[in-house]
Amino acid sequence: MYETKQENQSPTMKIKNATFITSAAKKEQFIAPDKPMIAVCGKSNVGKSSFINMLANQKKLAKTSSEPGRTRLVNYFDFGEFILADLPGYGFARVSKGEKEKWAKTLDSFFKDKARIAHVFMLVDSRHDPTADDVQMIEFLHYHTLPFTVTLTKADKLSKMKLKEHLKAIAADLYLAPANMLATSSETGYGKEDVLRKLREIVDLANSPIQTEEETETDENE
């Protein structure tokens, strides 16, 4: 539907064989992978499963459902160069208060171990204003200094003009620069290459050697 700019673009990641690993219902079941872990979060029915399937080039890797609020566990997937963690959706009204508190606790426990998290893709529906839960999630990520990218879903539901307008409005609501956001559509594949480029950058950065202060001083003196 839309064209993606091609000039001066960094390499994209090639995802060949993504597979499901396991699900975790509580902190004790969280995994500690030996490669970068990237989390995907967002409110219920934002299109997390479809987004994951788009990246994986598969239709049924992450289970989609017409009923919001079905993802109640942390689901882990092996994407080759990184581990993807699909987090429980938040903000679904028909879920009981006790269930919401349980999900919140799971999310909080997951993000507390932030040293294991290379990046977070926070999904927001491109058609609507961010919810109070979305704003709270952004504040949470800022507070814990977690690197994240806000990614708009369902871009195919809007015209090019409307998408541009909504992107600017959503960026303003979340106090972000429009250039720091990505728009995608799992239906058409729009924006997929942009996400794959971002994944390439994230994984390369996570795998790059960390210089110690002593090594930095030596480099500067040479």
Backbone as numpy.savetxt, mean C-alpha at the origin, in Angstrom:
# Nx Ny Nz CAx CAy CAz Cx Cy Cz
-7.52 3.57 -20.66 -8.34 4.78 -20.66 -7.49 6.04 -20.66
-6.43 6.01 -19.83 -5.52 7.14 -19.75 -4.13 6.69 -20.13
-3.30 7.64 -20.52 -1.93 7.31 -20.85 -1.02 7.72 -19.70
0.04 6.93 -19.48 1.01 7.23 -18.44 2.24 7.85 -19.09
2.80 8.87 -18.47 3.99 9.53 -19.01 5.14 8.53 -19.08
5.93 8.64 -20.13 7.00 7.68 -20.33 8.40 8.29 -20.23
8.50 9.61 -20.22 9.82 10.20 -20.25 10.50 10.15 -18.88
11.85 9.94 -18.93 12.69 9.97 -17.73 12.16 9.07 -16.61
11.72 7.88 -16.95 11.17 7.01 -15.93 12.19 5.98 -15.48
12.14 5.67 -14.19 13.04 4.67 -13.63 12.53 3.28 -13.99
13.39 2.26 -13.83 12.98 0.89 -14.19 11.80 0.41 -13.35
11.01 -0.45 -13.95 9.89 -1.03 -13.22 10.29 -2.39 -12.66
9.55 -2.84 -11.68 9.78 -4.17 -11.13 9.03 -5.20 -11.97
9.64 -6.35 -12.16 9.02 -7.44 -12.89 8.53 -8.48 -11.87
7.25 -8.68 -11.78 6.68 -9.66 -10.85 6.22 -10.87 -11.67
6.86 -12.00 -11.40 6.61 -13.18 -12.24 5.72 -14.23 -11.58
5.93 -14.47 -10.29 5.19 -15.58 -9.67 4.89 -15.28 -8.20
3.87 -14.49 -7.95 3.48 -14.16 -6.58 2.66 -15.31 -6.00
2.93 -15.65 -4.74 2.23 -16.76 -4.09 1.78 -16.38 -2.68
0.70 -17.02 -2.24 0.21 -16.81 -0.88 1.10 -17.57 0.10
1.41 -16.94 1.26 2.25 -17.58 2.27 1.42 -18.09 3.43
0.79 -17.14 4.15 0.03 -17.52 5.34 -0.83 -16.35 5.79
-1.72 -16.62 6.75 -2.55 -15.57 7.36 -2.23 -15.50 8.84
-2.36 -14.32 9.41 -2.10 -14.14 10.84 -3.25 -13.40 11.48
-3.73 -13.91 12.61 -4.85 -13.30 13.32 -4.38 -12.50 14.53
-3.13 -12.74 14.96 -2.60 -12.04 16.14 -1.10 -11.86 16.02
-0.55 -11.04 16.90 0.86 -10.66 16.84 1.79 -11.86 16.80
1.47 -12.88 17.58 2.34 -14.06 17.67 2.46 -14.80 16.34
1.53 -14.53 15.44 1.54 -15.22 14.14 2.17 -14.38 13.03
2.54 -13.13 13.33 3.17 -12.29 12.32 4.50 -12.92 11.88
4.85 -12.78 10.61 6.10 -13.35 10.13 7.20 -12.30 10.11
8.44 -12.77 10.15 9.61 -11.89 10.10 10.43 -12.27 8.87
10.08 -11.76 7.70 10.75 -12.16 6.45 12.18 -11.65 6.36
12.97 -12.32 5.53 14.36 -11.90 5.33 14.50 -11.01 4.10
13.38 -10.49 3.61 13.40 -9.53 2.51 12.41 -8.42 2.81
12.47 -7.31 2.09 11.60 -6.16 2.40 10.12 -6.54 2.47
9.44 -5.96 3.45 8.00 -6.20 3.58 7.25 -4.90 3.29
6.28 -5.00 2.40 5.48 -3.86 1.99 4.03 -4.13 2.35
3.40 -3.20 3.06 2.03 -3.38 3.51 1.05 -2.63 2.63
-0.15 -3.19 2.50 -1.24 -2.53 1.78 -2.40 -2.37 2.75
-2.86 -1.14 2.94 -3.97 -0.90 3.86 -4.99 0.01 3.20
-6.17 0.11 3.81 -7.24 0.95 3.28 -8.56 0.54 3.87
-9.55 1.38 3.67 -10.86 1.07 4.24 -11.50 -0.10 3.49
-12.47 -0.72 4.13 -13.17 -1.83 3.51 -13.79 -1.41 2.18
-13.72 -2.28 1.20 -14.30 -2.06 -0.12 -13.55 -1.03 -0.96
-12.30 -0.71 -0.58 -11.52 0.24 -1.37 -10.88 -0.43 -2.57
-10.81 -1.77 -2.55 -10.24 -2.49 -3.68 -8.85 -3.04 -3.44
-8.55 -3.39 -2.17 -7.22 -3.91 -1.85 -6.91 -5.21 -2.59
-7.85 -6.15 -2.54 -7.61 -7.45 -3.19 -7.42 -7.29 -4.69
-8.22 -6.45 -5.31 -8.09 -6.22 -6.76 -6.75 -5.55 -7.08
-6.32 -4.64 -6.23 -5.03 -3.96 -6.40 -3.89 -4.97 -6.35
-3.94 -5.87 -5.36 -2.91 -6.89 -5.20 -2.91 -7.84 -6.39
-4.08 -8.25 -6.83 -4.17 -9.15 -7.98 -3.64 -8.49 -9.25
-3.86 -7.19 -9.39 -3.35 -6.46 -10.55 -1.82 -6.51 -10.57
-1.21 -6.26 -9.43 0.25 -6.28 -9.35 0.81 -7.67 -9.61
0.08 -8.68 -9.17 0.54 -10.05 -9.30 0.26 -10.66 -10.68
-0.50 -9.94 -11.51 -0.93 -10.48 -12.81 -1.74 -11.76 -12.64
-2.51 -11.79 -11.57 -3.37 -12.94 -11.29 -4.77 -12.44 -10.94
-5.75 -13.31 -11.11 -7.12 -12.92 -10.83 -7.60 -13.33 -9.44
-6.96 -14.36 -8.88 -7.50 -14.93 -7.64 -6.46 -15.11 -6.54
-5.32 -14.41 -6.64 -4.30 -14.55 -5.59 -4.86 -14.04 -4.26
-5.35 -12.81 -4.27 -6.03 -12.26 -3.09 -7.52 -12.39 -3.33
-8.23 -12.92 -2.37 -9.65 -13.18 -2.55 -10.46 -11.90 -2.51
-11.25 -11.67 -3.55 -12.13 -10.51 -3.60 -13.52 -10.93 -3.15
-14.28 -9.96 -2.65 -15.63 -10.25 -2.18 -16.53 -9.06 -2.42
-17.79 -9.33 -2.71 -18.77 -8.25 -2.89 -19.20 -7.69 -1.54
-18.87 -8.41 -0.48 -19.23 -7.96 0.87 -18.02 -7.32 1.54
-18.08 -6.02 1.87 -16.96 -5.35 2.50 -16.65 -5.97 3.87
-15.40 -5.78 4.29 -15.03 -6.22 5.63 -14.67 -7.68 5.73
-14.39 -8.33 4.60 -14.10 -9.76 4.63 -12.66 -10.05 5.06
-11.74 -9.13 4.79 -10.35 -9.34 5.18 -10.19 -9.03 6.66
-10.13 -10.06 7.47 -10.05 -9.88 8.92 -8.71 -10.33 9.48
-7.83 -10.78 8.60 -6.51 -11.25 9.00 -5.44 -10.46 8.26
-4.20 -10.60 8.70 -3.08 -10.09 7.92 -2.67 -11.23 7.00
-2.83 -11.01 5.70 -2.50 -12.04 4.71 -1.16 -11.71 4.06
-0.25 -12.67 4.09 1.09 -12.47 3.55 1.24 -13.15 2.19
1.90 -12.43 1.26 2.16 -12.96 -0.07 3.64 -12.78 -0.41
4.20 -13.76 -1.08 5.58 -13.67 -1.54 5.58 -13.16 -2.98
6.12 -11.96 -3.19 6.17 -11.35 -4.51 7.57 -11.44 -5.12
8.36 -12.38 -4.66 9.70 -12.55 -5.22 10.73 -11.71 -4.51
10.80 -10.43 -4.86 11.78 -9.55 -4.24 11.31 -8.93 -2.93
10.03 -9.09 -2.63 9.52 -8.54 -1.38 8.32 -9.36 -0.90
7.98 -9.15 0.36 6.79 -9.76 0.95 5.71 -8.70 1.02
4.50 -9.03 0.57 3.38 -8.09 0.66 2.46 -8.54 1.78
2.11 -7.60 2.65 1.19 -7.87 3.75 -0.12 -7.13 3.50
-1.19 -7.88 3.30 -2.52 -7.32 3.08 -3.20 -7.20 4.43
-3.46 -5.96 4.85 -3.99 -5.71 6.19 -5.51 -5.64 6.22
-6.12 -5.91 7.36 -7.59 -5.85 7.48 -8.11 -4.47 7.11
-9.21 -4.43 6.35 -9.82 -3.16 5.99 -10.48 -2.52 7.21
-10.46 -1.21 7.24 -11.05 -0.49 8.37 -12.28 0.30 7.93
-13.07 0.71 8.91 -14.17 1.64 8.63 -15.45 1.03 8.09
-15.65 -0.27 8.26 -16.89 -0.88 7.76 -17.98 -0.80 8.83
-19.05 -0.09 8.52 -20.07 0.25 9.53 -20.80 -0.96 10.10
-21.01 -2.02 9.29 -21.84 -3.13 9.76 -21.08 -4.14 10.61
-19.82 -3.85 10.89 -19.05 -4.74 11.76 -19.27 -4.31 13.21
-19.35 -5.26 14.11 -19.59 -4.96 15.52 -18.44 -4.15 16.12
-18.74 -3.45 17.20 -17.72 -2.64 17.88 -16.56 -3.52 18.34
-16.89 -4.70 18.84 -15.84 -5.61 19.30 -14.93 -6.05 18.17
-15.53 -6.30 17.00 -14.74 -6.72 15.84 -13.84 -5.58 15.36
-14.38 -4.35 15.37 -13.58 -3.19 14.97 -12.39 -3.01 15.90
-12.62 -3.18 17.20 -11.54 -3.03 18.17 -10.48 -4.10 17.96
-10.92 -5.29 17.59 -9.99 -6.40 17.33 -9.12 -6.07 16.12
-9.75 -5.55 15.05 -9.00 -5.18 13.85 -7.99 -4.07 14.16
-8.46 -3.07 14.94 -7.59 -1.94 15.29 -6.37 -2.43 16.07
-6.60 -3.37 16.96 -5.50 -3.92 17.75 -4.52 -4.67 16.86
-5.05 -5.41 15.89 -4.19 -6.14 14.95 -3.33 -5.18 14.14
-3.96 -4.11 13.63 -3.22 -3.11 12.86 -2.16 -2.43 13.71
-2.52 -2.06 14.92 -1.59 -1.38 15.81 -0.39 -2.27 16.11
-0.64 -3.54 16.39 0.45 -4.48 16.67 1.36 -4.65 15.46
0.75 -4.69 14.28 1.54 -4.86 13.06 2.46 -3.67 12.84
1.94 -2.46 12.97 2.73 -1.26 12.67 3.74 -0.93 13.77
3.56 -1.48 14.96 4.51 -1.19 16.04 5.91 -1.70 15.70
5.96 -2.81 14.98 7.26 -3.37 14.59 7.68 -2.74 13.27
7.80 -1.41 13.26 7.99 -0.68 12.00 9.35 -0.93 11.35
10.32 -1.45 12.11 11.63 -1.73 11.53 11.53 -2.78 10.42
10.50 -3.61 10.48 10.33 -4.66 9.47 9.54 -4.18 8.24
8.99 -2.97 8.32 8.12 -2.48 7.24 8.90 -1.52 6.34
9.08 -1.89 5.09 9.83 -1.04 4.15 8.97 0.11 3.64
7.65 -0.14 3.47 6.78 0.88 2.90 5.32 0.47 3.09
4.44 1.46 3.03 3.01 1.21 3.14 2.30 1.86 1.95
1.49 1.08 1.25 0.61 1.64 0.23 -0.77 1.79 0.87
-1.18 3.03 1.05 -2.49 3.29 1.63 -3.46 3.60 0.48
-4.48 2.77 0.34 -5.42 2.91 -0.76 -6.61 3.79 -0.38
-6.99 4.67 -1.29 -8.14 5.56 -1.11 -8.97 5.53 -2.38
-10.27 5.46 -2.26 -11.17 5.44 -3.41 -11.13 6.80 -4.11
-10.77 6.80 -5.39 -10.61 8.05 -6.15 -11.92 8.81 -6.32
-13.05 8.13 -6.13 -14.35 8.75 -6.40 -14.89 9.56 -5.23
-14.32 9.34 -4.05 -14.91 9.94 -2.85 -13.88 10.72 -2.02
-14.39 11.60 -1.18 -13.52 12.29 -0.24 -12.99 11.30 0.78
-11.78 11.52 1.29 -11.25 10.63 2.33 -12.17 10.63 3.55
-12.33 9.48 4.17 -13.16 9.37 5.36 -12.36 9.78 6.59
-13.05 9.91 7.72 -12.37 10.21 8.98 -11.36 9.11 9.31
-11.69 7.87 8.95 -10.77 6.75 9.18 -9.52 6.88 8.31
-9.69 7.35 7.08 -8.54 7.57 6.19 -7.61 8.63 6.79
-8.18 9.72 7.25 -7.40 10.80 7.84 -6.66 10.29 9.09
-7.36 9.51 9.89 -6.74 8.95 11.09 -5.58 8.02 10.73
-5.75 7.27 9.65 -4.68 6.36 9.21 -3.46 7.14 8.77
-3.68 8.23 8.04 -2.57 9.09 7.61 -1.84 9.65 8.82
-2.59 10.13 9.79 -1.99 10.66 11.01 -1.19 9.60 11.74
-1.70 8.37 11.74 -1.02 7.25 12.38 0.32 6.98 11.69
0.32 6.97 10.36 1.55 6.71 9.62 2.57 7.82 9.83
2.09 9.06 9.86 2.98 10.19 10.12 3.58 10.08 11.54
2.72 9.78 12.49 3.15 9.70 13.89 4.25 8.66 14.08
4.11 7.53 13.40 5.08 6.44 13.54 6.21 6.54 12.50
6.25 7.66 11.78 7.27 7.93 10.76 7.47 6.74 9.81
6.35 6.20 9.34 6.39 5.10 8.39 6.32 5.66 6.96
7.22 5.25 6.08 7.14 5.71 4.69 5.91 5.15 4.01
5.16 6.00 3.30 3.93 5.52 2.68 3.65 6.26 1.38
2.80 5.65 0.57 2.31 6.26 -0.67 0.81 6.11 -0.70
0.11 7.22 -0.85 -1.35 7.16 -1.00 -1.65 6.81 -2.45
-2.42 5.75 -2.64 -2.71 5.24 -3.97 -4.21 5.23 -4.21
-4.66 5.97 -5.20 -6.09 6.04 -5.50 -6.52 4.84 -6.33
-7.64 4.26 -5.99 -8.17 3.11 -6.72 -9.38 3.51 -7.56
-9.77 2.63 -8.47 -10.98 2.78 -9.28 -10.97 4.03 -10.16
-9.77 4.36 -10.66 -9.62 5.56 -11.51 -10.43 5.46 -12.79
-10.73 4.23 -13.24 -11.49 4.06 -14.48 -12.93 4.53 -14.35
-13.39 4.76 -13.11 -14.76 5.20 -12.89 -14.93 6.70 -13.12
-13.81 7.40 -13.34 -13.85 8.85 -13.52 -13.25 9.24 -14.87
-13.70 10.36 -15.41 -13.08 10.89 -16.61 -11.69 11.42 -16.25
-10.87 11.66 -17.24 -9.51 12.16 -16.99 -9.56 13.48 -16.22
-10.49 14.36 -16.61 -10.64 15.65 -15.96 -11.07 15.49 -14.50
-12.08 14.64 -14.28 -12.59 14.42 -12.93 -11.54 13.78 -12.04
-10.77 12.85 -12.60 -9.72 12.19 -11.82 -8.68 13.21 -11.35
-8.32 14.11 -12.24 -7.35 15.15 -11.89 -7.89 16.04 -10.78
-9.17 16.39 -10.90 -9.80 17.24 -9.88 -9.86 16.51 -8.53
-10.27 15.25 -8.55 -10.40 14.48 -7.32 -9.04 14.25 -6.68
-8.03 14.01 -7.51 -6.69 13.79 -6.97 -6.22 15.02 -6.19
-6.43 16.19 -6.76 -6.03 17.43 -6.08 -6.83 17.63 -4.79
-8.13 17.33 -4.84 -8.98 17.51 -3.67 -8.60 16.54 -2.55
-8.35 15.29 -2.91 -7.98 14.29 -1.91 -6.62 14.63 -1.32
-5.69 15.08 -2.16 -4.37 15.47 -1.67 -4.49 16.61 -0.65
-5.36 17.58 -0.95 -5.56 18.70 -0.04 -6.16 18.22 1.29
-7.13 17.31 1.22 -7.75 16.79 2.44 -6.77 16.04 3.31
-5.78 15.40 2.68 -4.80 14.60 3.42 -3.49 15.34 3.64
-3.45 16.62 3.25 -2.26 17.47 3.41 -1.05 16.86 2.70
-1.26 16.43 1.47 -0.20 15.85 0.67 -0.09 16.59 -0.66
1.07 16.47 -1.30 1.25 17.03 -2.63 0.68 16.06 -3.66
-0.09 16.54 -4.63 -0.65 15.65 -5.66 0.41 14.81 -6.35
1.61 15.36 -6.52 2.69 14.63 -7.20 3.14 13.41 -6.40
2.83 13.37 -5.12 3.24 12.25 -4.28 2.17 11.17 -4.18
1.15 11.27 -5.03 0.09 10.28 -5.01 0.04 9.54 -6.35
-0.46 8.31 -6.32 -0.60 7.52 -7.54 -2.06 7.18 -7.75
-2.50 7.19 -9.00 -3.87 6.80 -9.34 -3.82 5.50 -10.12
-4.72 4.57 -9.77 -4.70 3.25 -10.42 -6.11 2.76 -10.73
-6.15 1.76 -11.60 -7.39 1.04 -11.87 -7.05 -0.42 -12.09
-7.60 -1.28 -11.26 -7.37 -2.72 -11.42 -8.14 -3.26 -12.63
-9.13 -2.52 -13.07 -9.93 -2.95 -14.22 -9.18 -2.76 -15.53
-8.52 -1.62 -15.67 -7.83 -1.30 -16.93 -6.32 -1.43 -16.85
-5.78 -1.51 -15.63 -4.33 -1.56 -15.47 -3.69 -0.18 -15.44
-4.53 0.85 -15.49 -4.01 2.23 -15.44 -3.23 2.44 -14.14
-2.04 3.01 -14.27 -1.23 3.32 -13.09 -0.38 2.16 -12.59
-0.55 0.98 -13.15 0.19 -0.19 -12.68 1.70 0.01 -12.84
2.12 0.54 -13.98 3.55 0.74 -14.21 4.13 1.73 -13.21
3.35 2.74 -12.82 3.81 3.71 -11.82 4.04 3.02 -10.47
3.13 2.12 -10.12 3.27 1.40 -8.85 4.48 0.47 -8.91
4.70 -0.18 -10.05 5.84 -1.09 -10.19 7.16 -0.31 -10.12
7.18 0.91 -10.64 8.38 1.74 -10.52 8.63 2.10 -9.05
7.55 2.44 -8.36 7.68 2.77 -6.94 8.18 1.57 -6.16
7.67 0.39 -6.48 8.12 -0.83 -5.82 9.61 -1.08 -6.07
10.05 -0.81 -7.30 11.47 -0.96 -7.62 12.31 -0.05 -6.74
11.90 1.20 -6.60 12.62 2.16 -5.77 12.65 1.71 -4.30
11.50 1.26 -3.81 11.39 0.85 -2.40 12.30 -0.32 -2.09
12.25 -1.34 -2.93 13.05 -2.55 -2.70 14.54 -2.25 -2.84
14.92 -1.47 -3.84 16.33 -1.12 -4.02 16.85 -0.35 -2.81
16.04 0.57 -2.30 16.43 1.35 -1.13 16.56 0.46 0.10
15.59 -0.45 0.27 15.61 -1.34 1.43 16.80 -2.28 1.40
17.24 -2.64 0.21 18.36 -3.58 0.07 19.72 -2.90 -0.01
19.73 -1.57 -0.08 21.00 -0.86 -0.19 21.75 -0.92 1.13
23.06 -1.04 1.09 23.84 -1.10 2.35 23.72 0.20 3.12
23.60 0.09 4.42 23.49 1.26 5.29 24.87 1.67 5.76
25.27 2.87 5.39 26.58 3.35 5.80 26.57 3.75 7.27
27.62 3.38 7.98 27.76 3.83 9.36 28.30 5.24 9.36
28.21 5.93 10.48 28.70 7.31 10.58 30.19 7.35 10.31
30.93 6.32 10.77 32.37 6.28 10.57 32.72 6.14 9.10
31.93 5.29 8.36 32.17 5.10 6.93 31.88 6.38 6.16
30.84 7.12 6.58 30.48 8.37 5.94 31.59 9.41 6.08
32.15 9.50 7.28 33.24 10.46 7.54 34.48 10.10 6.72
34.74 8.78 6.56 35.89 8.34 5.77 35.71 8.74 4.31
34.49 8.55 3.78 34.19 8.91 2.40 34.39 10.40 2.17
33.97 11.20 3.14 34.06 12.65 2.98 35.50 13.14 3.03
36.36 12.40 3.74 37.75 12.82 3.90 38.66 12.35 2.76
38.12 11.43 1.92 38.95 10.90 0.83 38.99 11.88 -0.34
